[in-house]
Structures are given as structure tokens and as C-alpha cells.
Coordinates of C-alpha atoms and ligand atoms in Angstrom, one line a residue:
M1 CA 89.8 124.7 90.0
R2 CA 86.3 125.8 90.3
S3 CA 85.7 125.8 86.5
G4 CA 86.9 126.1 82.8
H5 CA 88.2 129.8 83.4
V6 CA 91.7 130.2 84.1
S7 CA 92.7 133.5 86.9
F8 CA 96.2 134.6 86.9
T9 CA 97.3 132.7 90.0
E10 CA 96.4 130.0 88.6
A11 CA 97.8 130.4 85.2
I12 CA 101.1 131.6 87.6
K13 CA 100.9 128.5 89.0
N14 CA 100.9 126.2 86.1
I15 CA 104.4 128.6 84.8
L16 CA 105.7 127.9 88.2
N17 CA 104.5 124.1 88.8
N18 CA 106.2 122.9 85.3
A19 CA 109.4 125.5 86.2
V20 CA 110.1 123.2 89.8
A21 CA 109.9 120.0 87.7
D22 CA 112.3 120.9 84.7
C23 CA 114.4 121.9 86.7
F24 CA 113.3 119.5 89.8
P25 CA 112.9 116.6 87.7
D26 CA 113.0 113.1 90.3
S27 CA 112.2 115.3 93.1
G28 CA 109.3 112.4 95.2
P29 CA 106.0 113.9 95.3
A30 CA 104.9 116.1 92.7
F31 CA 105.0 119.7 94.4
E32 CA 102.2 122.0 94.2
C33 CA 103.2 125.9 95.0
Q34 CA 101.5 128.7 96.4
V35 CA 101.0 131.6 94.3
T36 CA 100.2 135.5 96.5
P37 CA 99.7 139.2 95.0
C38 CA 102.4 140.6 96.7
Q39 CA 101.1 143.6 98.9
D40 CA 103.2 145.5 98.0
K41 CA 103.4 146.8 94.4
K42 CA 106.6 147.7 93.3
F43 CA 108.0 144.6 93.6
G44 CA 105.5 143.3 91.1
D45 CA 102.7 142.0 90.9
Y46 CA 102.9 138.6 92.2
Q47 CA 104.7 136.2 94.6
S48 CA 105.6 133.1 95.0
N49 CA 107.2 130.8 98.0
L50 CA 108.0 127.4 97.2
A51 CA 111.6 128.0 96.9
F52 CA 110.9 128.1 100.7
L53 CA 109.0 125.1 101.1
L54 CA 111.4 123.3 98.8
A55 CA 114.4 124.5 100.0
K56 CA 115.1 121.5 102.5
R57 CA 113.5 118.9 100.3
E58 CA 116.6 119.6 97.9
R59 CA 119.4 120.1 100.2
T60 CA 120.2 123.5 99.6
S61 CA 119.7 126.9 99.6
P62 CA 116.2 128.5 98.8
R63 CA 118.5 131.2 96.4
N64 CA 119.6 128.3 94.4
I65 CA 116.2 127.0 94.0
A66 CA 114.1 130.4 93.4
E67 CA 116.6 131.6 91.0
A68 CA 116.5 128.1 88.8
V69 CA 112.6 128.4 89.0
A70 CA 113.4 132.0 87.8
E71 CA 115.6 131.1 85.5
S72 CA 113.1 127.6 83.9
V73 CA 110.9 130.7 83.7
Q74 CA 112.3 132.5 81.9
A75 CA 113.1 130.1 79.1
Q76 CA 109.6 129.0 79.2
M77 CA 109.2 132.9 77.9
A78 CA 111.2 133.5 75.4
L79 CA 109.4 130.1 73.9
P80 CA 107.5 131.8 70.8
G81 CA 103.7 131.3 71.3
P82 CA 100.5 132.6 69.7
A83 CA 99.9 135.5 72.2
G84 CA 102.9 137.1 73.4
S85 CA 107.0 136.1 72.7
G86 CA 108.9 139.8 71.1
Q87 CA 107.1 142.5 69.7
A88 CA 106.7 144.8 72.6
R89 CA 103.3 144.9 72.6
R90 CA 104.0 147.0 76.8
G91 CA 101.2 148.9 76.9
R92 CA 98.3 148.7 75.2
I93 CA 95.2 148.2 76.6
S94 CA 93.7 146.7 73.3
N95 CA 95.1 145.7 70.2
L96 CA 95.2 141.8 71.5
S97 CA 92.0 140.0 71.0
P98 CA 89.5 140.5 73.2
G99 CA 88.7 136.8 73.2
E100 CA 91.9 135.5 73.9
S101 CA 91.7 133.7 78.1
V102 CA 94.5 133.5 80.1
G103 CA 94.4 129.6 79.8
A104 CA 95.6 130.4 75.7
M105 CA 97.8 132.4 76.6
T106 CA 102.4 132.2 76.5
A107 CA 104.4 132.3 79.8
G108 CA 105.9 135.1 77.3
A109 CA 102.2 136.6 76.5
L110 CA 101.3 136.7 79.7
I111 CA 105.0 137.8 82.2
E112 CA 107.4 140.6 82.2
T113 CA 109.4 140.3 84.6
I114 CA 110.6 137.3 87.0
E115 CA 112.6 137.9 89.6
V116 CA 114.1 137.2 92.9
A117 CA 114.9 139.2 96.6
G118 CA 115.8 138.6 99.7
A119 CA 116.1 134.9 100.3
G120 CA 114.4 133.4 97.4
F121 CA 111.2 135.2 97.4
I122 CA 110.0 134.8 93.5
N123 CA 108.3 138.1 92.1
I124 CA 106.4 138.3 89.2
R125 CA 105.2 141.0 86.9
L126 CA 103.1 141.0 84.5
R127 CA 102.7 142.6 81.1
D128 CA 100.2 144.6 80.6
A129 CA 98.7 143.6 77.4
A130 CA 98.0 140.3 79.4
L131 CA 96.3 142.7 82.5
A132 CA 94.3 144.3 80.0
A133 CA 92.8 141.5 77.6
Q134 CA 91.6 140.8 80.4
L135 CA 90.0 143.7 80.7
E136 CA 88.7 143.7 77.9
R137 CA 87.0 140.2 77.5
T138 CA 85.0 141.2 81.3
L139 CA 84.0 144.5 80.2
A140 CA 80.6 144.0 78.5
D141 CA 80.4 141.0 80.8
P142 CA 77.1 141.3 83.8
R143 CA 79.2 138.4 86.2
C144 CA 82.6 140.9 85.3
G145 CA 84.8 137.9 84.4
V146 CA 83.7 135.3 87.4
A147 CA 83.1 132.1 86.4
R148 CA 80.5 129.4 87.0
S149 CA 81.1 126.0 89.5
A150 CA 81.8 123.6 87.7
H151 CA 80.3 121.3 90.3
P152 CA 77.2 123.2 91.2
Q153 CA 75.7 121.7 94.3
R154 CA 72.2 121.5 96.1
I155 CA 72.7 124.0 99.5
V156 CA 70.1 124.3 101.8
V157 CA 70.7 127.7 103.4
D158 CA 68.6 128.1 106.8
Y159 CA 69.5 131.7 107.8
S160 CA 68.0 135.0 109.5
S161 CA 65.4 132.1 111.7
P162 CA 64.0 134.2 113.9
N163 CA 61.6 133.6 117.2
L164 CA 58.4 135.5 116.5
A165 CA 57.5 135.3 119.5
K166 CA 59.2 139.2 119.9
D167 CA 60.1 141.6 116.9
L168 CA 63.6 141.0 115.3
H169 CA 66.4 142.1 117.1
V170 CA 70.4 142.4 116.4
G171 CA 71.2 138.8 117.3
T172 CA 68.9 138.0 114.5
M173 CA 70.1 140.6 112.4
R174 CA 73.0 138.6 111.6
S175 CA 72.1 135.2 110.8
T176 CA 70.1 137.1 108.4
V177 CA 72.6 139.8 107.4
I178 CA 75.3 137.2 107.2
G179 CA 73.1 134.5 105.4
D180 CA 71.8 136.1 103.1
S181 CA 75.3 137.7 101.5
I182 CA 76.2 133.7 101.3
A183 CA 73.2 132.6 99.7
R184 CA 73.3 135.1 96.6
V185 CA 76.7 134.4 96.2
L186 CA 76.1 130.3 97.1
E187 CA 73.7 131.2 93.6
F188 CA 76.0 133.7 91.5
L189 CA 78.4 130.6 91.3
G190 CA 75.9 128.6 89.9
H191 CA 74.2 127.0 93.1
D192 CA 70.9 126.3 93.0
V193 CA 70.2 127.4 96.7
V194 CA 67.1 126.7 98.8
R195 CA 66.3 129.2 101.3
Q196 CA 65.3 128.6 103.7
N197 CA 63.7 130.9 106.8
H198 CA 63.6 128.2 110.2
F199 CA 61.7 130.4 112.6
G200 CA 60.5 129.8 116.2
D201 CA 56.9 129.6 116.2
W202 CA 56.7 126.6 118.4
G203 CA 58.5 126.5 121.5
A204 CA 57.6 127.4 125.4
N205 CA 57.8 131.5 124.0
F206 CA 54.8 131.2 122.2
G207 CA 53.2 128.8 124.9
V208 CA 53.6 131.5 127.2
L209 CA 52.0 133.5 124.5
V210 CA 48.6 131.5 124.0
A211 CA 48.5 131.3 127.3
M212 CA 48.5 134.8 128.0
I213 CA 46.7 135.4 124.8
K214 CA 43.7 133.2 126.5
R215 CA 43.7 134.8 129.7
E216 CA 43.5 138.3 128.6
Y217 CA 41.5 138.1 125.2
G218 CA 39.4 134.8 125.8
A219 CA 36.9 134.9 123.0
G220 CA 38.2 138.3 121.3
L221 CA 40.4 137.5 119.3
D222 CA 39.5 139.4 116.9
T223 CA 40.4 142.5 119.5
L224 CA 44.2 141.0 119.3
Q225 CA 43.9 140.5 115.4
D226 CA 43.2 144.1 114.6
A227 CA 46.3 145.0 117.7
P228 CA 49.2 146.3 117.2
L229 CA 53.7 144.2 117.1
E230 CA 53.3 145.7 120.3
T231 CA 51.0 144.4 121.5
V232 CA 52.3 140.5 121.3
E233 CA 55.6 141.8 122.4
E234 CA 54.5 143.3 125.9
L235 CA 52.1 140.5 126.4
Y236 CA 55.4 138.0 126.1
A237 CA 57.0 141.0 128.4
R238 CA 54.3 140.3 130.8
G239 CA 54.3 136.6 130.0
S240 CA 57.8 135.8 131.3
R241 CA 56.9 138.1 133.8
L242 CA 54.0 135.9 135.2
K243 CA 55.8 132.6 133.9
K244 CA 58.1 133.3 137.7
D245 CA 56.2 134.4 139.8
S246 CA 52.9 131.9 139.3
E247 CA 53.4 128.1 138.9
E248 CA 49.6 128.0 137.9
F249 CA 50.7 130.5 134.7
A250 CA 53.7 128.3 134.7
A251 CA 52.4 125.2 134.0
N252 CA 49.0 126.6 132.2
A253 CA 52.2 127.7 129.7
A254 CA 53.9 124.2 129.4
A255 CA 50.5 122.7 128.7
E256 CA 50.0 125.3 126.0
V257 CA 53.1 123.6 124.4
N258 CA 52.3 120.5 124.0
N259 CA 48.2 121.5 123.6
L260 CA 49.9 122.7 119.7
Q261 CA 52.2 120.4 119.1
S262 CA 49.9 117.5 119.3
G263 CA 47.2 120.0 117.3
D264 CA 44.2 120.8 120.0
P265 CA 42.2 122.8 118.0
E266 CA 41.1 125.6 120.5
S267 CA 44.6 126.5 120.9
V268 CA 45.5 126.4 117.1
A269 CA 43.8 128.9 116.4
V270 CA 45.5 131.5 119.0
W271 CA 48.6 130.7 117.7
E272 CA 47.2 131.4 114.1
V273 CA 45.9 134.8 114.3
L274 CA 49.6 135.4 116.4
M275 CA 51.0 134.2 113.5
D276 CA 49.8 136.1 110.7
K277 CA 50.9 139.1 113.2
T278 CA 54.2 138.7 113.8
L279 CA 54.6 136.9 110.0
R280 CA 52.9 139.7 108.4
N281 CA 55.8 142.1 110.8
C282 CA 58.7 139.6 109.8
H283 CA 58.4 139.7 106.0
D284 CA 57.9 143.3 106.0
L285 CA 60.9 143.7 107.5
Y286 CA 63.0 141.5 105.0
R287 CA 61.9 144.4 102.0
T288 CA 62.8 146.5 103.9
F289 CA 65.9 145.8 104.7
N290 CA 66.4 143.9 100.5
V291 CA 67.3 140.8 102.1
S292 CA 65.6 138.1 100.0
L293 CA 64.0 135.6 101.8
D294 CA 60.1 135.9 101.0
A295 CA 57.4 133.5 102.2
S296 CA 58.1 131.0 100.0
H297 CA 60.9 130.1 101.9
D298 CA 59.1 129.8 105.4
C299 CA 60.0 126.4 106.9
P300 CA 59.7 127.2 111.2
E301 CA 59.4 124.8 113.8
S302 CA 55.8 124.0 112.8
F303 CA 55.6 122.9 109.8
Y304 CA 57.5 119.4 111.4
R305 CA 55.1 119.5 113.7
D306 CA 54.3 115.5 112.1
D307 CA 57.6 114.1 112.0
L308 CA 58.3 114.7 115.4
P309 CA 57.3 111.6 116.7
R310 CA 58.4 109.6 113.4
V311 CA 62.0 111.2 114.9
V312 CA 61.9 109.8 118.1
A313 CA 60.2 106.4 117.1
E314 CA 62.9 106.4 114.1
L315 CA 65.4 106.6 117.3
S316 CA 63.6 104.4 119.7
D317 CA 63.6 101.6 117.1
M318 CA 67.7 101.9 116.0
N319 CA 67.9 101.4 120.2
L320 CA 69.5 104.9 119.6
L321 CA 67.2 106.4 122.9
V322 CA 67.1 105.7 126.8
D323 CA 65.0 106.7 129.8
D324 CA 67.1 109.1 131.9
D325 CA 64.3 110.8 134.4
N326 CA 61.3 109.9 131.9
A327 CA 63.2 112.1 129.1
K328 CA 64.3 110.2 126.4
C329 CA 68.0 111.0 125.4
A330 CA 70.3 110.0 122.7
Y331 CA 73.8 109.4 124.4
L332 CA 77.4 109.5 122.1
D333 CA 80.8 109.1 121.8
G334 CA 83.4 111.8 122.1
F335 CA 80.3 114.7 124.8
H336 CA 80.8 115.2 128.0
N337 CA 80.2 118.6 130.2
I338 CA 83.4 119.8 131.2
D339 CA 82.9 117.0 134.8
G340 CA 83.9 114.7 132.4
D341 CA 80.0 113.5 132.5
P342 CA 78.8 112.5 128.6
L343 CA 76.3 114.7 127.6
P344 CA 72.1 113.9 125.7
V345 CA 70.7 114.9 123.5
I346 CA 67.2 115.5 123.9
V347 CA 65.1 114.4 121.7
Q348 CA 61.9 113.4 124.2
K349 CA 61.1 115.6 127.2
S350 CA 59.9 114.8 131.0
D351 CA 56.5 115.6 129.9
A352 CA 56.5 114.5 126.1
G353 CA 56.5 117.7 124.6
Y354 CA 59.6 118.3 122.5
N355 CA 62.1 120.3 121.5
Y356 CA 64.6 122.6 119.8
S357 CA 66.4 119.5 118.2
T358 CA 64.0 116.9 117.7
T359 CA 62.8 119.9 114.9
D360 CA 67.1 120.4 113.8
L361 CA 66.4 116.2 113.4
A362 CA 63.6 116.6 111.7
G363 CA 64.8 119.4 108.6
I364 CA 67.9 117.2 108.8
R365 CA 65.4 114.5 107.4
H366 CA 63.5 116.7 104.9
R367 CA 66.2 119.1 103.7
V368 CA 68.4 115.6 102.5
G369 CA 65.3 113.5 101.5
R370 CA 62.6 115.7 100.4
L371 CA 65.2 118.8 99.6
Q372 CA 67.7 116.4 98.2
A373 CA 69.9 119.0 99.6
Q374 CA 73.7 117.9 98.9
Q375 CA 75.5 120.4 101.2
I376 CA 73.2 122.7 104.5
I377 CA 74.0 125.4 105.6
I378 CA 72.8 126.6 108.9
V379 CA 73.7 130.7 110.2
T380 CA 73.3 130.9 113.9
D381 CA 74.6 132.2 116.9
R382 CA 78.1 131.2 117.7
G383 CA 76.4 129.7 121.2
Q384 CA 75.2 127.1 119.3
E385 CA 78.3 124.8 117.5
L386 CA 78.1 121.5 120.2
H387 CA 74.5 121.5 119.8
F388 CA 74.8 121.1 115.5
R389 CA 77.9 118.6 116.5
M390 CA 75.2 116.3 118.7
I391 CA 72.6 116.7 116.0
R392 CA 74.9 116.3 113.3
A393 CA 76.5 113.0 115.1
L394 CA 74.0 111.8 116.1
A395 CA 72.1 111.7 112.7
Q396 CA 75.0 111.0 111.1
K397 CA 74.6 107.5 113.5
A398 CA 70.7 107.8 112.8
G399 CA 72.0 107.5 109.3
W400 CA 69.3 110.6 108.1
L401 CA 72.8 112.7 107.4
P402 CA 74.8 110.4 104.5
D403 CA 78.4 111.1 103.9
S404 CA 77.9 113.0 101.2
V405 CA 76.4 115.8 102.2
Q406 CA 78.0 118.5 104.5
L407 CA 75.9 120.2 107.2
R408 CA 78.6 123.0 108.2
H409 CA 77.1 125.4 111.1
L410 CA 78.1 128.7 110.7
G411 CA 78.1 130.0 114.0
Y412 CA 78.6 134.2 114.7
G413 CA 79.8 136.6 117.5
V414 CA 78.0 139.1 119.2
I415 CA 77.6 142.8 119.0
L416 CA 78.8 145.0 121.0
Q417 CA 78.9 149.3 122.4
E418 CA 81.3 151.1 123.4
I419 CA 80.4 153.0 126.9
K420 CA 81.8 155.0 129.7
E421 CA 82.3 153.7 133.0
G422 CA 83.4 156.3 135.7
G423 CA 85.5 158.0 133.5
R424 CA 87.4 154.9 131.7
S425 CA 85.7 153.0 128.1
K426 CA 84.6 149.5 127.7
K427 CA 82.2 147.5 125.6
V428 CA 79.4 146.1 126.3
R429 CA 76.5 143.6 125.3
F430 CA 75.1 146.3 122.6
S431 CA 71.4 146.6 124.5
T432 CA 68.9 149.8 124.2
R433 CA 69.8 152.9 127.1
D434 CA 67.6 150.0 129.9
G435 CA 69.3 146.9 129.0
G436 CA 67.2 145.8 126.5
T437 CA 67.1 143.8 122.9
V438 CA 67.9 146.7 120.1
K439 CA 65.8 145.9 118.1
I440 CA 65.9 145.8 113.6
R441 CA 63.7 148.2 113.2
E442 CA 65.0 150.6 115.4
L443 CA 67.9 150.7 113.9
L444 CA 66.2 150.8 110.9
A445 CA 65.0 154.4 111.4
E446 CA 67.5 155.1 113.4
G447 CA 69.7 155.1 110.1
R448 CA 67.3 156.8 108.6
R449 CA 67.2 159.6 110.6
R450 CA 71.3 160.4 110.4
S451 CA 71.5 159.2 106.3
E452 CA 69.3 161.6 105.7
K453 CA 70.9 164.6 107.5
L454 CA 73.9 163.5 105.5
T455 CA 72.1 163.4 102.5
L456 CA 71.7 166.7 103.4
E457 CA 74.7 168.4 104.6
R458 CA 76.7 168.0 101.2
N459 CA 73.6 167.9 98.4
P460 CA 70.7 170.7 99.5
D461 CA 68.7 170.4 97.0
I462 CA 67.9 166.1 97.1
G463 CA 64.8 166.3 98.6
G464 CA 61.2 163.5 98.9
D465 CA 61.0 160.6 97.6
E466 CA 64.2 160.8 96.3
L467 CA 66.4 161.3 99.6
D468 CA 64.5 158.5 101.1
G469 CA 65.6 155.5 98.7
I470 CA 68.7 157.4 99.2
A471 CA 69.0 157.4 103.0
A472 CA 67.1 154.4 102.6
K473 CA 69.8 152.3 100.9
L474 CA 72.7 154.4 103.1
T475 CA 71.5 153.0 105.8
I476 CA 71.4 149.7 104.5
A477 CA 74.3 149.8 103.0
A478 CA 75.8 151.1 105.8
L479 CA 74.1 148.0 108.3
K480 CA 75.2 144.9 106.4
Y481 CA 78.8 146.7 105.2
A482 CA 80.3 146.8 109.3
E483 CA 78.6 143.1 110.0
L484 CA 80.0 141.8 106.6
K485 CA 83.4 143.0 106.5
Q486 CA 84.8 140.9 109.6
R487 CA 84.8 137.1 109.9
P488 CA 81.2 136.1 110.9
V489 CA 82.7 134.9 114.1
S490 CA 84.6 138.6 115.8
D491 CA 83.0 140.2 117.5
Y492 CA 81.8 143.9 116.4
T493 CA 81.2 147.2 118.3
F494 CA 78.7 148.9 116.7
N495 CA 78.7 152.2 116.4
W496 CA 76.8 154.6 113.9
D497 CA 79.5 157.5 113.0
Q498 CA 81.9 155.3 112.4
M499 CA 79.3 153.0 110.1
L500 CA 77.9 156.1 108.1
A501 CA 81.8 157.3 107.5
S502 CA 82.8 158.9 104.2
Q503 CA 85.7 157.6 104.6
G504 CA 87.6 154.3 106.0
N505 CA 85.8 150.5 105.1
T506 CA 82.2 151.7 105.2
G507 CA 79.2 150.6 102.7
V508 CA 79.0 154.3 103.0
Y509 CA 82.8 155.0 101.4
I510 CA 81.6 152.6 98.7
L511 CA 78.8 153.9 97.7
Y512 CA 80.4 157.2 97.0
C513 CA 83.5 156.1 95.0
Y514 CA 80.3 154.7 92.9
V515 CA 78.2 157.4 92.6
R516 CA 81.6 159.6 91.7
V517 CA 82.0 157.0 88.8
A518 CA 78.3 157.0 88.2
S519 CA 78.7 161.4 87.3
L520 CA 81.7 160.6 85.2
F521 CA 79.3 159.1 83.1
G522 CA 76.0 161.7 83.9
K523 CA 78.8 164.2 83.1
S524 CA 81.3 162.9 80.1
G525 CA 78.8 162.2 77.7
V526 CA 80.0 159.2 76.6
D527 CA 77.9 156.5 75.7
K528 CA 78.5 153.6 78.1
D529 CA 77.3 150.7 74.5
A530 CA 79.7 152.4 73.1
L531 CA 82.3 152.3 75.0
V532 CA 82.4 147.5 75.7
R533 CA 82.2 147.5 72.2
S534 CA 84.9 150.0 71.2
P535 CA 86.7 150.2 74.0
G536 CA 90.1 152.5 74.9
S537 CA 93.7 151.4 73.2
S538 CA 96.1 153.9 74.0
T539 CA 99.1 153.2 75.8
L540 CA 98.7 152.8 79.8
S541 CA 100.1 155.8 80.9
H542 CA 100.6 156.6 85.1
E543 CA 101.1 153.9 87.2
L544 CA 97.3 154.5 89.5
E545 CA 95.9 153.5 86.1
R546 CA 98.3 149.9 86.1
E547 CA 97.4 150.0 89.5
L548 CA 93.4 149.9 89.3
L549 CA 94.3 148.0 85.9
V550 CA 95.7 144.6 88.4
Q551 CA 93.5 144.8 90.8
L552 CA 90.5 145.1 88.8
V553 CA 91.6 141.8 86.8
S554 CA 92.1 140.3 90.2
F555 CA 88.0 140.4 90.6
P556 CA 87.4 136.5 89.8
E557 CA 90.6 134.7 91.9
L558 CA 87.7 136.0 95.1
F559 CA 85.8 133.7 94.3
A560 CA 87.8 130.6 93.7
G561 CA 87.7 130.0 97.6
Y562 CA 84.4 131.3 98.2
E563 CA 82.4 128.0 98.3
E564 CA 84.8 127.0 101.3
E565 CA 85.1 129.5 103.1
L566 CA 81.6 131.7 102.5
S567 CA 84.1 134.5 102.8
S568 CA 82.4 137.6 102.1
H569 CA 83.9 139.6 104.3
D570 CA 86.9 138.8 101.2
I571 CA 84.4 141.0 99.2
C572 CA 84.3 144.2 101.6
H573 CA 87.7 144.6 101.1
Y574 CA 87.9 143.1 97.6
L575 CA 85.7 146.9 97.1
Y576 CA 86.8 149.2 99.5
E577 CA 90.9 148.2 97.8
L578 CA 89.6 149.5 95.0
S579 CA 87.8 152.2 95.6
T580 CA 91.3 153.5 97.7
I581 CA 92.9 152.4 94.5
Y582 CA 90.2 154.4 92.2
S583 CA 90.0 157.7 94.8
R584 CA 93.8 158.1 94.9
F585 CA 93.4 157.7 90.7
W586 CA 90.8 160.3 90.7
K587 CA 92.9 162.5 92.1
D588 CA 96.5 162.0 89.3
C589 CA 94.2 160.6 86.4
P590 CA 92.6 163.6 85.0
I591 CA 89.7 162.1 82.8
L592 CA 88.1 164.5 81.0
T593 CA 90.4 166.3 80.3
A594 CA 92.9 164.0 78.6
A595 CA 93.7 163.4 75.4
E596 CA 90.9 161.2 73.7
D597 CA 93.4 158.0 73.7
V598 CA 94.3 158.1 77.5
R599 CA 90.5 159.7 78.0
N600 CA 88.7 156.8 75.9
T601 CA 91.0 153.6 78.4
R602 CA 90.5 156.4 81.7
L603 CA 87.2 156.3 81.1
A604 CA 87.4 152.2 80.4
L605 CA 89.4 151.9 83.8
S606 CA 86.2 153.9 85.7
L607 CA 83.4 151.7 84.0
A608 CA 85.0 149.0 84.8
V609 CA 84.9 149.6 88.0
A610 CA 81.4 150.5 88.7
N611 CA 80.4 147.6 86.8
R612 CA 82.1 145.4 89.3
L613 CA 81.6 147.9 93.0
K614 CA 77.9 147.6 91.8
L615 CA 78.1 143.3 91.7
G616 CA 80.1 143.3 94.9
L617 CA 77.9 145.6 96.6
S618 CA 75.0 142.9 95.6
L619 CA 76.4 140.3 97.0
L620 CA 76.4 141.3 99.8
G621 CA 72.4 142.9 99.8
I622 CA 73.1 146.3 99.4
E623 CA 72.9 148.5 96.5
V624 CA 73.6 151.2 94.6
V625 CA 72.5 154.7 94.4
E626 CA 73.6 157.6 91.1
R627 CA 73.5 160.6 93.9
M628 CA 73.8 161.6 97.2
Ligands
LIG701 N1 65.3 130.1 115.9 C1 66.8 130.2 116.5 C2 67.2 130.8 117.3 O1 66.7 132.1 116.8 C3 67.3 129.7 115.3 C4 66.9 128.7 114.4 C5 68.1 128.0 113.0 N2 68.3 126.8 112.7 C6 67.6 125.7 113.3 N3 67.9 124.6 112.1 N4 68.0 125.0 113.9 O2 68.5 131.0 117.6

């Protein structure tokens, strides 16, 4: 358990575990039962398949086990206790003291019915009053009932980390959006998150750029200073071609990498102008895209310049390096290529230059030693998985990464697009019309155009700054949600129409739901604060109110496994579910025209929905709008 907070799942697990211990007292090692929400709510709120797991051990049918356990729980329910037993509390949304936590409730206060279904499933339905009490506890809570971790860690999250020779492109967008959400959630859970932007400002690309600038600008660096960013990109594109065509230029470019690494003043001066330009561009983009990275998180490859020779020297002192054609390499057990030949980690190239691996090793030393990280999470494309496995193994072997520090590489898939070819559609890597990489900046511009149009179609009276603001937020919601709703390793297909659809599992749909609730409070004249102080005290009068309530109170359970799974996609799914239930509720349950007590209950439920949507979205890096 992460914290002092007890969720419904955990409370039910405790009750079931007690029942199992009661029914099968001397049956070997302690049994931990599993509890999950019921897919089909007509069976109940939660279910357990414990009977199937125990059947083998107990040599009897699952059905028999389930019945025995259910009976034992019913006996627990009949026991007197502070919160529940006896009197008809069903359906009161108030009356329970709001201080009553799930952990303090007896089985009788918590459970309405426990039933066995099919071959031995155990279905549990909770008491309305228990659910309502939980909602009341969290109505005024900005954390919506989510507790902080009982074991906060210092966690380095290395994400975004673009290569700065070019403008940021969609590949980097994945790292940026996924990493930013992880950093936000871990911070919300009480961890001490240290964001690290390990951008590439140092390698071969910069050799090309510096060589090109020297060639084309000579001493005229001022001109470069004032030139637009496209100039840099254009220089880089031409330089890359030249590198292929001209051996002389290729040698120049390689020499420039070493010049930078050894601190040659002239090359460094050129590079600084370059950096100033591209970095400003990068931070601008983070602001526009609502990414929680700023200059204080910059820790680029060049930061490790002085450490690189030390990394190599220490590895060499530990006898971990061999010379391979003049390159310094470490060979580790268990790493082979497809032909079965051992794979090296090259830490110094034959031209004496250092590389990506050397820098990552220096990074680990810094993060463990200086930053005192207890965990390191690095978000890059999944193609780098092997690289990080080897780096981890080498760092462990060198004693730079103790067992107590976990180094995790989170690899993501590629973004695809669907194209038509000869009447058939197929999926290929997402690119511009001429096959180039798609820039984030261009996506944002396109998204804004589309969002503006959509907003005006619905709401022609919106204009000016308000329209700009809404279009910007819709764009961010569309892009980030599409990115986060599946597991990072999966590829996904980029499609504006789908991403901006007002129906279906999209960020825009969830924003609509939020706007709906916001409009409700605008119209109702209800004072939200008053509602929080004395929420509804009416009977739940509709099955959809109950469905909403169950979904609302399960919010904290979303975070129970987050540190393990880094599962921002679960947050998306929760928000989507909540929004679909709310829109059914909205259709079937009149709010403002209902009798006062019913109205207050429905308003309290609505407020709780809005709070969870807003909080959940903020953890994805998405801001809400009040109308659209
Ligand atoms: N710049 C790299 C890239 O674009 C990502 C760096 C990730 N972080 C790291 N420590 N290697 O692929």
C-alpha cells in the first residue's frame, strides 16, 4: 500500500482475505486475493476470482469455495460496528460523518450484498452510503482523495531531450508529452522529481554545423545571430549533404566535434551563438505547448564535457576497457549481435572523440552522485532499449549505479499516418508531403487553424483573445491526449479529424464534458463553495447517479500502481469513462429543474466530476477551457 489512504479495492481485499483465512485456517501460505471493478455493473461494483485460484489448493470446486467465502463475509457484515450495521442507511448521500474513511468502515457499513455467480465468481455491491460518504470526504479536496506516497523518492525524469541541430519534430513530441505527464504525476504523488533535459548539443551534428558556419559566415557571426532559425536548419541540411559528397568537409566536421570537446575557443564561440538561438526556440515551444520544462532543467550533453575523460580513465583503471582498432570498448556478459558476436559499448572512438554512451555514463554518475537520485527514468524511442540495457549493465559493473537505484528506460513507438496507394490504404511513418520530418511548431499551427474553425462553428460569438486561447488549448488537448491514451510502446496513427472529434475517446470530448459542467454552474447560480460545505442530503434516486458515484470514488485507485506502471494511459481511460457516464447522466437526469434535494445531490456529483476532469487533465499537461 502506498499510503495511509485505504481504497475500496483494498478494503474489500482485507475483508476477503479475512474470510479466506477464516474458511481455510490451515491451508498453507497466506493467500492474497485479487479484486477488480466489475465490467458489467449489473453484477455488482467489484469482483474477485479468488475461488478459482484457491480451488486447486483446497481440492474442491471454485463454486464451493466462493460460497464458503461469501458466507463468511456475510457473517462479518452482521457484526455490529460503528458505521453501518442495521439501520437503513441506503441512499443517503449525507448523514454519515464526512470524516469516516473507508479503512475505518466495518464490512457491514461497506458492503450491501455479496453474491456468487457462475462457476465461482464473487460479486460485491457496495452500500450507497459508503460511496456517498467517500465522495463527501473528497468534495472540497483539491487532490480528489488521492494520498501522497508514503515512500517519497527523489526521481530523475530525463525527457524531451531533443537534438538541437534541428527544430523539434514529432519524435521528440512523444518523449516530451509522455515524460511531462510522468513528471507531473510523480510530483503530484509526493515524489521529489528532478526534470532533466539531456538535449543533444554536442555530437556529430554540431560538428557539421560549426564547420558549415565557419565556411559560410567566417567572421560574420553577428549576421547569424540575427538570422531566423530556418537558416540553421538549412545550413544543417546542406552540411549533411556536403559531408556525404566531400571527404574534406567530412574531415572538417569530425575535427570540429573534437574541437568542441576539447574546448577550442573559436569553435566554442560559434557554437554558443548557435545554442543561444536554438535553445530560445526550444523553450518558447515548451511554453506554447504547456510543457513543464524550463531553463532550470537544461542539462545538455555538453554539461558533461569535463567528465568524459574521467569516465574513460576510471573504466580503464578498473580494467573494464579493451582497445579495438584504437577505439576503447567495454564488453559485457550477455550482449551479442544476431551473429552471436559480442557487442561492445564504445566509450572513446578511434579518433579520440567521446560519444552518446560516454555521456550517458557521465549522466548516471551525476544523477546518482550529485543529484542523489533514487530512481532514474529516461524516455526515448524504443530503438534505444539495447543501448540503455548495456549502459545500465556497464554502470553497475563500474559501481556507479548501486542496486538501490533503479534506472528505467521507457521506450515509445513511432507515429504513423495512413496513406492511400493504388486505391488501398496503408500505414507508413508520419512525415511531411515530401518525406521530411514533421515539426511540432507546424503541428501546433495546423491544430490552431482547425480548432478555431471548430470553435466558431459551435459558437460564432466567440472571438479575439478568447478564441485564440480556446484554439490553443484545444490543440494541446488533441495532441497530448492522442499521444497519451495508449501505452507508450505502441505505435499510433496521426489523424487530425479523429484527434479533434467531439465524440469518442479524445481530449476534446473530455473538454466538452468539462465545459458542460462549467456551464451548469454558470447558469445555476449555485455557490460551489456552499455546495462543498453542505453537499446534497438526498436519496440517490437514479441508477446513473450511483454509477457516477462509483466511478467518482474510484479515482484514487488509478494511482495505486502508477509508480510501477507509469500508466498515464489509465488516467485517460478513467477520464473517458467518467465523461461517458456523465453524458448519459446529463441526458437522463435533469439537474436544475429537479426538486431541491435531488438537485443538490446532482450538483454535488457534477462538481466532483468537474474536479476530477480538471485534475486528471492537468496531470496529462492539458488545461481546461470554461467554454468552447
Ligand atoms: N537526444 C536523444 C535523442 O534525441 C535523447 C536523449 C535521451 N537521454 C539520454 N540520457 N540519452 O534521441
